[in-house]
Short mmCIF file of C-alpha atoms and ligand atoms in Angstrom, two decimals:
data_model
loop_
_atom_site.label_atom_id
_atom_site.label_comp_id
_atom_site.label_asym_id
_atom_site.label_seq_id
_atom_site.Cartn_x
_atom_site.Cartn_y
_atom_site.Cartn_z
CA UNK A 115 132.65 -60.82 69.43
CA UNK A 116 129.23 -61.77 68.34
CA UNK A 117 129.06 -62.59 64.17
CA UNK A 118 125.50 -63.17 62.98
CA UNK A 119 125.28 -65.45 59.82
CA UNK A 120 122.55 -65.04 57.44
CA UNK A 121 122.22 -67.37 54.48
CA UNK A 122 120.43 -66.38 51.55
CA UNK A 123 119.74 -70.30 50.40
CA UNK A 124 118.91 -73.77 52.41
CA UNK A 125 121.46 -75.87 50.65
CA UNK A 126 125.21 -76.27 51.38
CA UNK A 127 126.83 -75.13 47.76
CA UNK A 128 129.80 -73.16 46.92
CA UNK A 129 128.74 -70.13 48.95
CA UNK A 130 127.36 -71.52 52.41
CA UNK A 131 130.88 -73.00 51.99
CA UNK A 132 132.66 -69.93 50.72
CA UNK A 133 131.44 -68.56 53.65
CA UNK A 134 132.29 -71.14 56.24
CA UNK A 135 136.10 -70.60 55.16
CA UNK A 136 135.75 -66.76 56.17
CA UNK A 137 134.00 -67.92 59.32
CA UNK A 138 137.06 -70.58 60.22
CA UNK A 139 139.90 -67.72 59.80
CA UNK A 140 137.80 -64.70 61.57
CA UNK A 141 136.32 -66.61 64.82
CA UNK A 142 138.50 -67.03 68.03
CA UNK A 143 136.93 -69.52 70.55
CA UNK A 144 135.76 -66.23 72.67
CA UNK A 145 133.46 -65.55 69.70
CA UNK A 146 129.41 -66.42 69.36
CA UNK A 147 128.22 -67.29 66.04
CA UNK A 148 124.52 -67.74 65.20
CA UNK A 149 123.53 -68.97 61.92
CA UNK A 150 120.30 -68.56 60.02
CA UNK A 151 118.79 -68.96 56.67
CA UNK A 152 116.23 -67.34 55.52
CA UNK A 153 113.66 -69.82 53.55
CA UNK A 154 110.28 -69.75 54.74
CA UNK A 155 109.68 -66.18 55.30
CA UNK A 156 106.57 -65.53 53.26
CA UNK A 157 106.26 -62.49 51.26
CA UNK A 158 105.72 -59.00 52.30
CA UNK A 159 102.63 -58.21 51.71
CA UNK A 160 102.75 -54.51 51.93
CA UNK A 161 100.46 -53.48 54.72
CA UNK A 162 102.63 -51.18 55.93
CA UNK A 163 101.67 -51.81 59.36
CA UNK A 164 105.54 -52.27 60.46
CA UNK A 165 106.15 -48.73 59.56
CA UNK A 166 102.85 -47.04 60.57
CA UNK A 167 102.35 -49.17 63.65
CA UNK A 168 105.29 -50.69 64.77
CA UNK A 169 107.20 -54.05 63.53
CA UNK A 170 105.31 -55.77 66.10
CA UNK A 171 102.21 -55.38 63.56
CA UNK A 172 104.08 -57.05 60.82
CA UNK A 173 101.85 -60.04 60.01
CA UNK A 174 104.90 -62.31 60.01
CA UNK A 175 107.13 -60.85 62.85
CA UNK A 176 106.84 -64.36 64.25
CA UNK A 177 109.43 -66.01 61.23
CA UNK A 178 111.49 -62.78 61.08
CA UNK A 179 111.93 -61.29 64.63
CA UNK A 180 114.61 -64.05 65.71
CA UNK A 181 116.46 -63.32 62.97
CA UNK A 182 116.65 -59.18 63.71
CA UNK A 183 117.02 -59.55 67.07
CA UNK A 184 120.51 -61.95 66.44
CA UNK A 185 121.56 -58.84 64.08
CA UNK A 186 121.30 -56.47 66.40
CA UNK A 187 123.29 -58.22 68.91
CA UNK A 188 126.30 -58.83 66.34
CA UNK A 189 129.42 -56.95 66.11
CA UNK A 190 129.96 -58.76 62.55
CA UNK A 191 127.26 -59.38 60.19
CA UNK A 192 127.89 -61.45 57.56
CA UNK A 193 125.10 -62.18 54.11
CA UNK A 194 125.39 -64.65 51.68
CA UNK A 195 123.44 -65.47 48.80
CA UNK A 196 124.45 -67.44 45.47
CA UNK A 197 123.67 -64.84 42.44
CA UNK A 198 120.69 -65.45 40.87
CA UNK A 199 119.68 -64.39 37.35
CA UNK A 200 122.08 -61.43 38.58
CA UNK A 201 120.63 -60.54 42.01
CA UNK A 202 119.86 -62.45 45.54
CA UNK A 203 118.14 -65.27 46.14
CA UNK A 204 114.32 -64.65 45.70
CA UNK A 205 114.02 -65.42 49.64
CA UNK A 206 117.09 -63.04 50.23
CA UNK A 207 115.00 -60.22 49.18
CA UNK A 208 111.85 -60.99 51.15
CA UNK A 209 114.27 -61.24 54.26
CA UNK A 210 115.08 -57.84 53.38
CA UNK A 211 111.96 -56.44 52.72
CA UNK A 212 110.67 -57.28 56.21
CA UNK A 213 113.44 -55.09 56.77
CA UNK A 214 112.59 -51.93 55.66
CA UNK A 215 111.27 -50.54 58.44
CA UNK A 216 114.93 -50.38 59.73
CA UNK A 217 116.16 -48.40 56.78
CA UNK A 218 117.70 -44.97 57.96
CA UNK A 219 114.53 -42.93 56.30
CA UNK A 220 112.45 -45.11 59.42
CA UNK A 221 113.89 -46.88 62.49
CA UNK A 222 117.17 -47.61 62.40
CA UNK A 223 118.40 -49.74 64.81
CA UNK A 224 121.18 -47.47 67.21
CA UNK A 225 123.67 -50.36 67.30
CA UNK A 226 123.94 -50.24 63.33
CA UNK A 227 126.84 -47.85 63.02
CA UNK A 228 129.24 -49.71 65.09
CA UNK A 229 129.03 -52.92 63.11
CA UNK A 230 130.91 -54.43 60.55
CA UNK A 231 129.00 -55.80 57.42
CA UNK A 232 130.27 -58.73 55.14
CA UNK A 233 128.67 -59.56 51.68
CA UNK A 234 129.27 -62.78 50.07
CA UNK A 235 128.36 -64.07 46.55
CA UNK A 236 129.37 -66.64 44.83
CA UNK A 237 127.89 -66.89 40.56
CA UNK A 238 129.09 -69.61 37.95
CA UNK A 239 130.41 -66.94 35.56
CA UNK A 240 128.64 -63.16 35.77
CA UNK A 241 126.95 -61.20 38.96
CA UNK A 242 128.76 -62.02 42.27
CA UNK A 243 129.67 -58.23 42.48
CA UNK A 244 126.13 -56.75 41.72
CA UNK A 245 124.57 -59.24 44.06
CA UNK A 246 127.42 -58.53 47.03
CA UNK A 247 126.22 -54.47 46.14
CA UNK A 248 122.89 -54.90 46.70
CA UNK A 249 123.45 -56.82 49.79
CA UNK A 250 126.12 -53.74 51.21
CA UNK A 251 123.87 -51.24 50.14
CA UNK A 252 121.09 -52.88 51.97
CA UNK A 253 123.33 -52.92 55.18
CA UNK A 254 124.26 -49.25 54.12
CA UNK A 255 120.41 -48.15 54.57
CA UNK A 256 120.81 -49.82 57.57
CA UNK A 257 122.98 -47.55 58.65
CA UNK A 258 126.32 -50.48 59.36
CA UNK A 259 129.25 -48.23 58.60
CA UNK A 260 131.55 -50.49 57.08
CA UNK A 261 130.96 -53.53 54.72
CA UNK A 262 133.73 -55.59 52.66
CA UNK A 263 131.93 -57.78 49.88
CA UNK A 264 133.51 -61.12 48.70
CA UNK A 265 132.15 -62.01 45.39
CA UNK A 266 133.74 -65.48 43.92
CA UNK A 267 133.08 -66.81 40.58
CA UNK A 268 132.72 -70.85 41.45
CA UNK A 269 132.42 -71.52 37.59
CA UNK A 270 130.20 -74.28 39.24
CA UNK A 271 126.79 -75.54 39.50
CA UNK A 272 128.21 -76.88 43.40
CA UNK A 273 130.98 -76.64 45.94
CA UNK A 274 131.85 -80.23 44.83
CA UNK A 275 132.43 -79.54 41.28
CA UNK A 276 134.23 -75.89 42.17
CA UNK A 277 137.63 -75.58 40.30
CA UNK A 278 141.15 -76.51 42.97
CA UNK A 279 142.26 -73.10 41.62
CA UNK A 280 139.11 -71.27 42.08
CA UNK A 281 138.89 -72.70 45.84
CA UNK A 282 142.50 -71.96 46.65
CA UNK A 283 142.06 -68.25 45.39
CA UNK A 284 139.05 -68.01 47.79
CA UNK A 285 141.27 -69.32 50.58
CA UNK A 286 143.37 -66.96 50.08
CA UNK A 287 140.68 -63.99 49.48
CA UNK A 288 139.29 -65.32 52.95
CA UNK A 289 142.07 -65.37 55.17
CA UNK A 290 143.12 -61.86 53.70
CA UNK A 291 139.55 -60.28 54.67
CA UNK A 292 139.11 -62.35 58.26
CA UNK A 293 142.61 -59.80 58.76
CA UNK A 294 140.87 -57.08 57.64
CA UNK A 295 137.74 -57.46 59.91
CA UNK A 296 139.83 -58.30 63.37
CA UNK A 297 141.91 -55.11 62.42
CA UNK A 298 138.47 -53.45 62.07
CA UNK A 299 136.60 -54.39 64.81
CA UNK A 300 135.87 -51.81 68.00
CA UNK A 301 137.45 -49.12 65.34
CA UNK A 302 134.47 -48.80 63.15
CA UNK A 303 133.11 -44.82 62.57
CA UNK A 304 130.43 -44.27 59.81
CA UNK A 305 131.92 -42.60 57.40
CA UNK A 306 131.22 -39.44 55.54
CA UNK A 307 127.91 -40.81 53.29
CA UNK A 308 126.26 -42.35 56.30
CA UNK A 309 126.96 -39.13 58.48
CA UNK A 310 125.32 -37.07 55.15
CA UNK A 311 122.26 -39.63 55.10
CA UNK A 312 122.00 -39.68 58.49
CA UNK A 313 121.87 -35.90 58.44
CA UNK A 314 119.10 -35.35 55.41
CA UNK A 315 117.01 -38.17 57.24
CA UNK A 316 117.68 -35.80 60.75
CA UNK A 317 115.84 -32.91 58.58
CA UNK A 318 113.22 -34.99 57.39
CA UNK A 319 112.09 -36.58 60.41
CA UNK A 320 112.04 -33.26 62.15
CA UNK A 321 110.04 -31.62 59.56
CA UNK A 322 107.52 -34.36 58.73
CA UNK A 323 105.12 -36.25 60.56
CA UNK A 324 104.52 -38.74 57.95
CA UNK A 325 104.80 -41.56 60.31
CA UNK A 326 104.12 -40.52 63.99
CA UNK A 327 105.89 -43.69 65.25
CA UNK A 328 108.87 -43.29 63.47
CA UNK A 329 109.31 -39.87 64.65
CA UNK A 330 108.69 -40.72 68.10
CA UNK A 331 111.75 -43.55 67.58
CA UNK A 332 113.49 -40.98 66.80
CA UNK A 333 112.53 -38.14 69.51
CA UNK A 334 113.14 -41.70 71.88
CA UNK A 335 116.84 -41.88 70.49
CA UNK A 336 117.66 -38.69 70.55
CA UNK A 337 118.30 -37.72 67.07
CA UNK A 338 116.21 -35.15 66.71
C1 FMN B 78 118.18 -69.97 39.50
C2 FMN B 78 119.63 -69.76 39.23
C3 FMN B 78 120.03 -68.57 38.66
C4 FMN B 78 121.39 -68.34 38.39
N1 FMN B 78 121.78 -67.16 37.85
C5 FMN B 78 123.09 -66.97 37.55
C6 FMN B 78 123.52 -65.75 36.94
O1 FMN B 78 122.75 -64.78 36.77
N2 FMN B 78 124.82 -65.63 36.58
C7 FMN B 78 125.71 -66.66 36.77
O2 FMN B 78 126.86 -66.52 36.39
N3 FMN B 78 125.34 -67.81 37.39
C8 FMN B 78 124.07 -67.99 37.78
N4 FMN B 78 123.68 -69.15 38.41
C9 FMN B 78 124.71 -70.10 38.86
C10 FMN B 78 125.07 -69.88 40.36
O3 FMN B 78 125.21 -68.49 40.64
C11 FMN B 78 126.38 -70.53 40.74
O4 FMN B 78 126.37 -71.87 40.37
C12 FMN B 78 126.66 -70.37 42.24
O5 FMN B 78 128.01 -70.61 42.52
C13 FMN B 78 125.78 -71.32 43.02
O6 FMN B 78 126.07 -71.19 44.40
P1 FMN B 78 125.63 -72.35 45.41
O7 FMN B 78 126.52 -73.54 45.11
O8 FMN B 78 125.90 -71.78 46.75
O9 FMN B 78 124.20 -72.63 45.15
C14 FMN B 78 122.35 -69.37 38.70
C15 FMN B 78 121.91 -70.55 39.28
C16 FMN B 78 120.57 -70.76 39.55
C17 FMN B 78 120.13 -72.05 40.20
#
């Protein structure tokens, strides 16, 4: 099993380690982990040029191409980010816009749908669950077909300063989804809103030519 890591932040705080724990309990020694974080990526500028042209065209594919390529070769990816004023981390979200191109409406990669998807937060007090959404809903558009989210309060500015109880609950919480994701692996099917989306974007692309390479992805695939 290949598991793709892909930290939101630089630093080692409560979620890089939050994270880790999953990453003990789910990985057998016949498993490949590559790890990544995502600082450094500078902003989308909004050229479009990765959707009209190809992602090739993107004027940073050099600092984010390493990073797709290890997601499309994992059976398990797994996001983190500590929640910040409610959401991501700032560099979290450039990450992802480099990734729209792969959203279901434009070229989604065919491996997608067999993956698994993890999303982990961790906040001092509110926002661990809105940030894990946005992070599964990214992975949704996509097109994975199954994501678990772990959001943790650390009541914490730090791993080190992280509560006994709070830590032992996430031990617990980790062990109980590293279960769940063995279980789930070589069994996952998309389910009935990413067969829907799937469908409506089917229509679409067959009915507009708003983005001749995009359609030609798809003619390639054979979706439509
Ligand atoms: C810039 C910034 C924004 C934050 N925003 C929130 C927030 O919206 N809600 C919250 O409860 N905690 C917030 N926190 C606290 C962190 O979410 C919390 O300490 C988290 O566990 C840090 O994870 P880390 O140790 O991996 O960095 C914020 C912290 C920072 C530095």
């Amino acid at each position: 099993m290949n598991i793709t890591v892909l930290h939101g932040q630089n630093h080692k705080g409560s979620t890089y380690h939050i994270t880790k724990l999953l990453l003990d309990k789910v990985t057998t020694e016949n498993d490949t982990v590559a790890e990544f974080n995502v600082n450094g990526i500078d902003d989308c500028i909004g050229c479009f040029q990765c959707i009209i042209k190809g992602e090739e065209s993107c004027p940073h594919y050099d600092q984010v191409s390493a990073v797709m390529k290890a997601l499309e070769a994992a059976d398990v990816i797994i996001i983190d980010s500590p929640t910040y004023v409610m959401n991501v981390t700032g560099q979290l979200k450039t990450f992802f816009d480099h990734m729209a191109y792969r959203w279901i409406s434009h070229r989604p990669h065919p491996s997608m749908k067999d993956k698994i998807g993890v999303a982990i937060s961790t906040t001092a007090g509110v926002g661990a669950k809105k940030t894990t959404k946005m992070i599964a809903s990214q992975m949704f558009w996509w097109n994975i077909s199954k994501t678990y989210q772990l959001p943790v309060i650390s009541a914490a500015m730090g791993w080190n300063q992280m509560p006994d109880k709070k830590k032992q609950k996430a031990e617990r919480q980790t062990t109980a989804l590293a279960k769940k994701i063995r279980r789930k692996i070589g069994h996952v099917t998309p389910g009935i809103r990413s067969r829907f989306m799937f469908f409506v974007m089917k229509q679409m692309h067959k009915g507009m030519d708003y983005s001749p390479v995009d359609m030609k992805y798809w003619k390639e695939q054979g979706w439509i």
